Amino acid sequence: GKTTTARILAKALNCAGADAPTPNPCGECEICVSIAEGNNIDVIEIDGASNNSVEDVRQIRENIQLVPSGSRYKIYIIDEVHQLSSGAFNALLKTLEEPPAHAIFVLATTETHKLPATIISRCQRYDFRRVGIESIQGLLKRILDAEGRKYTDEALYAIARAADGGIRDSESILEQVISYAGDNIT
């Protein structure tokens, strides 16, 4: 959900269907569609696990000076940011202290305790919680109803419980169950 939320934020900030950032991006303009498809050149998704060196962050610092090509903001989404090296965090710190007006950073992690306090103090923090079993069951029901498959509530409860609050995990488990059980999930 972290990267999905970051993309929704990018749409809200850059939607061409509105004259300014909006809480309700249209999802249909060229910018919204390209962000959803992951190919908007002003929304840069970086894997912190494989781009964790000082040199990688220096590259970001050089590129951040370039204004967005077709959007209001250039947005850098750094997933698994906790895996940056200490040198990379130090290199990133200067940019976080004084970012250009057209640049926004979204730092995503499941291990906030591994981030330096100097980084955290310069961020707005949003902690996500796991999704409840009832909500996951409702999602699974909608998926199965749309596909015309039969199921029992007990089976969906078991899948939701096994997913332990993870939407992606619940969908993966459901997919496995469908491949085994077919059209009748009990």
Coordinates of C-alpha atoms in Angstrom, one line a residue:
G1 CA 0.0 0.0 0.0
K2 CA 2.9 2.4 0.5
T3 CA 3.8 2.7 -3.2
T4 CA 0.1 2.8 -4.2
T5 CA -0.5 5.6 -1.8
A6 CA 2.6 7.5 -3.1
R7 CA 1.2 7.2 -6.6
I8 CA -2.2 8.5 -5.5
L9 CA -0.4 11.4 -3.9
A10 CA 1.5 12.1 -7.1
K11 CA -1.8 12.1 -9.0
A12 CA -3.4 14.5 -6.5
L13 CA -0.5 16.9 -6.8
N14 CA -0.1 16.7 -10.6
C15 CA -3.6 16.0 -12.1
A16 CA -4.1 18.0 -15.2
G17 CA -7.9 17.8 -14.7
A18 CA -7.5 20.4 -11.9
D19 CA -6.0 23.9 -11.9
A20 CA -4.1 23.1 -8.7
P21 CA -3.3 20.1 -6.5
T22 CA -6.6 18.3 -5.7
P23 CA -7.8 15.7 -3.2
N24 CA -9.8 14.2 -6.1
P25 CA -7.5 13.5 -9.1
C26 CA -9.5 12.6 -12.2
G27 CA -7.6 9.4 -13.0
E28 CA -8.3 10.0 -16.7
C29 CA -6.0 12.7 -17.8
E30 CA -2.6 11.9 -19.5
I31 CA -0.7 12.6 -16.3
C32 CA -2.9 10.5 -14.0
V33 CA -2.9 7.6 -16.5
S34 CA 0.9 7.7 -16.9
I35 CA 1.4 7.8 -13.1
A36 CA -0.9 4.8 -12.7
E37 CA 1.0 2.9 -15.4
G38 CA 4.3 3.8 -13.8
N39 CA 5.8 5.6 -16.8
N40 CA 5.4 9.3 -15.9
I41 CA 8.9 10.9 -16.3
D42 CA 8.2 13.4 -13.5
V43 CA 7.4 10.6 -11.0
I44 CA 10.6 8.7 -10.2
E45 CA 10.3 5.5 -8.3
I46 CA 13.6 4.4 -6.7
D47 CA 14.2 1.1 -4.9
G48 CA 16.3 2.0 -1.8
A49 CA 17.5 -1.6 -1.6
S50 CA 19.4 -1.5 -4.9
N51 CA 20.1 2.3 -5.1
N52 CA 21.5 2.8 -1.7
S53 CA 24.9 4.4 -2.3
V54 CA 26.1 7.9 -1.9
E55 CA 26.6 8.0 -5.7
D56 CA 23.0 7.1 -6.3
V57 CA 21.8 9.9 -4.0
R58 CA 24.2 12.3 -5.7
Q59 CA 22.6 11.4 -9.0
I60 CA 19.2 12.3 -7.5
R61 CA 20.6 15.6 -6.2
E62 CA 21.8 16.5 -9.7
N63 CA 18.6 15.5 -11.4
I64 CA 16.4 17.3 -8.9
Q65 CA 17.4 20.7 -10.3
L66 CA 15.6 19.9 -13.5
V67 CA 12.1 21.2 -13.6
P68 CA 9.2 18.8 -14.3
S69 CA 8.6 18.3 -18.0
G70 CA 4.8 18.2 -18.0
S71 CA 3.7 18.1 -14.4
R72 CA 3.5 20.6 -11.5
Y73 CA 5.9 18.7 -9.4
K74 CA 8.7 16.2 -9.8
I75 CA 8.1 13.5 -7.2
Y76 CA 10.7 11.1 -6.0
I77 CA 9.3 8.0 -4.4
I78 CA 12.1 6.1 -2.5
D79 CA 10.8 2.7 -1.4
E80 CA 12.6 0.7 1.3
V81 CA 14.4 4.0 2.1
H82 CA 15.7 2.4 5.4
Q83 CA 18.2 0.4 3.2
L84 CA 20.1 3.5 2.2
S85 CA 23.7 3.6 3.6
S86 CA 24.5 6.2 6.2
G87 CA 26.6 8.1 3.6
A88 CA 23.6 8.1 1.3
F89 CA 21.3 9.5 4.1
N90 CA 23.9 12.3 4.7
A91 CA 23.9 13.1 1.0
L92 CA 20.0 13.1 1.0
L93 CA 19.8 15.3 4.1
K94 CA 20.9 18.5 2.3
T95 CA 18.3 18.0 -0.4
L96 CA 15.5 17.4 2.2
E97 CA 16.5 20.5 4.1
E98 CA 16.3 22.8 1.0
P99 CA 14.4 21.0 -1.8
P100 CA 13.6 23.0 -4.9
A101 CA 10.0 24.3 -4.9
H102 CA 9.1 21.8 -7.7
A103 CA 10.3 18.7 -5.9
I104 CA 8.6 16.4 -3.4
F105 CA 10.1 13.3 -1.8
V106 CA 8.0 10.4 -0.6
L107 CA 10.1 8.1 1.6
A108 CA 8.4 4.7 2.1
T109 CA 9.5 2.0 4.6
T110 CA 8.3 -0.7 6.9
E111 CA 11.2 -0.1 9.3
T112 CA 11.0 3.5 10.4
H113 CA 13.3 2.8 13.4
K114 CA 16.2 2.4 10.9
L115 CA 15.9 6.0 9.6
P116 CA 18.2 8.6 11.1
A117 CA 16.5 11.1 13.4
T118 CA 17.9 13.9 11.1
I119 CA 15.8 12.5 8.2
I120 CA 12.7 11.8 10.2
S121 CA 12.7 15.4 11.6
R122 CA 12.4 16.8 8.1
C123 CA 9.5 14.7 7.1
Q124 CA 5.7 14.5 7.6
R125 CA 5.1 11.0 8.9
Y126 CA 2.1 8.8 8.1
D127 CA 2.0 5.3 9.7
F128 CA -0.2 2.7 8.0
R129 CA -2.0 0.0 9.8
R130 CA -2.9 -3.5 8.7
V131 CA -6.4 -3.9 7.1
G132 CA -9.0 -5.6 9.3
I133 CA -10.3 -9.1 8.6
E134 CA -13.8 -7.8 7.8
S135 CA -12.5 -5.3 5.2
I136 CA -10.4 -8.0 3.5
Q137 CA -13.4 -10.4 3.5
G138 CA -15.5 -7.6 1.8
L139 CA -12.9 -7.1 -0.8
L140 CA -12.6 -10.8 -1.5
K141 CA -16.4 -11.1 -1.8
R142 CA -16.4 -8.3 -4.4
I143 CA -13.7 -10.0 -6.4
L144 CA -15.4 -13.4 -6.3
D145 CA -18.9 -11.9 -7.1
A146 CA -17.5 -10.0 -10.1
E147 CA -16.0 -13.3 -11.3
G148 CA -19.2 -15.3 -10.7
R149 CA -17.5 -17.7 -8.3
K150 CA -19.2 -19.4 -5.3
Y151 CA -17.7 -19.2 -1.8
T152 CA -18.5 -19.6 1.9
D153 CA -18.0 -16.9 4.4
E154 CA -15.9 -19.3 6.5
A155 CA -13.4 -19.8 3.6
L156 CA -13.1 -16.0 3.0
Y157 CA -12.6 -15.5 6.8
A158 CA -9.8 -18.1 6.7
I159 CA -8.1 -16.4 3.8
A160 CA -8.4 -13.0 5.4
R161 CA -7.0 -14.2 8.6
A162 CA -4.1 -15.9 6.9
A163 CA -3.3 -12.7 5.0
D164 CA -2.6 -11.0 8.4
G165 CA -3.9 -7.6 7.3
G166 CA -2.2 -7.5 3.9
I167 CA -4.4 -6.8 0.8
R168 CA -1.8 -8.1 -1.6
D169 CA -1.3 -11.3 0.5
S170 CA -5.0 -11.9 0.6
E171 CA -5.3 -11.6 -3.2
S172 CA -2.3 -14.0 -3.6
I173 CA -3.8 -16.6 -1.3
L174 CA -7.2 -16.3 -3.0
E175 CA -5.5 -16.8 -6.4
Q176 CA -3.9 -20.0 -5.0
V177 CA -7.1 -21.2 -3.6
I178 CA -8.9 -20.6 -6.9
S179 CA -6.3 -22.5 -8.8
Y180 CA -6.8 -25.5 -6.4
A181 CA -10.6 -25.3 -5.7
G182 CA -11.9 -23.8 -8.9
D183 CA -15.3 -22.1 -8.9
N184 CA -16.5 -23.2 -5.5
I185 CA -14.4 -22.0 -2.6
T186 CA -15.2 -23.6 0.7

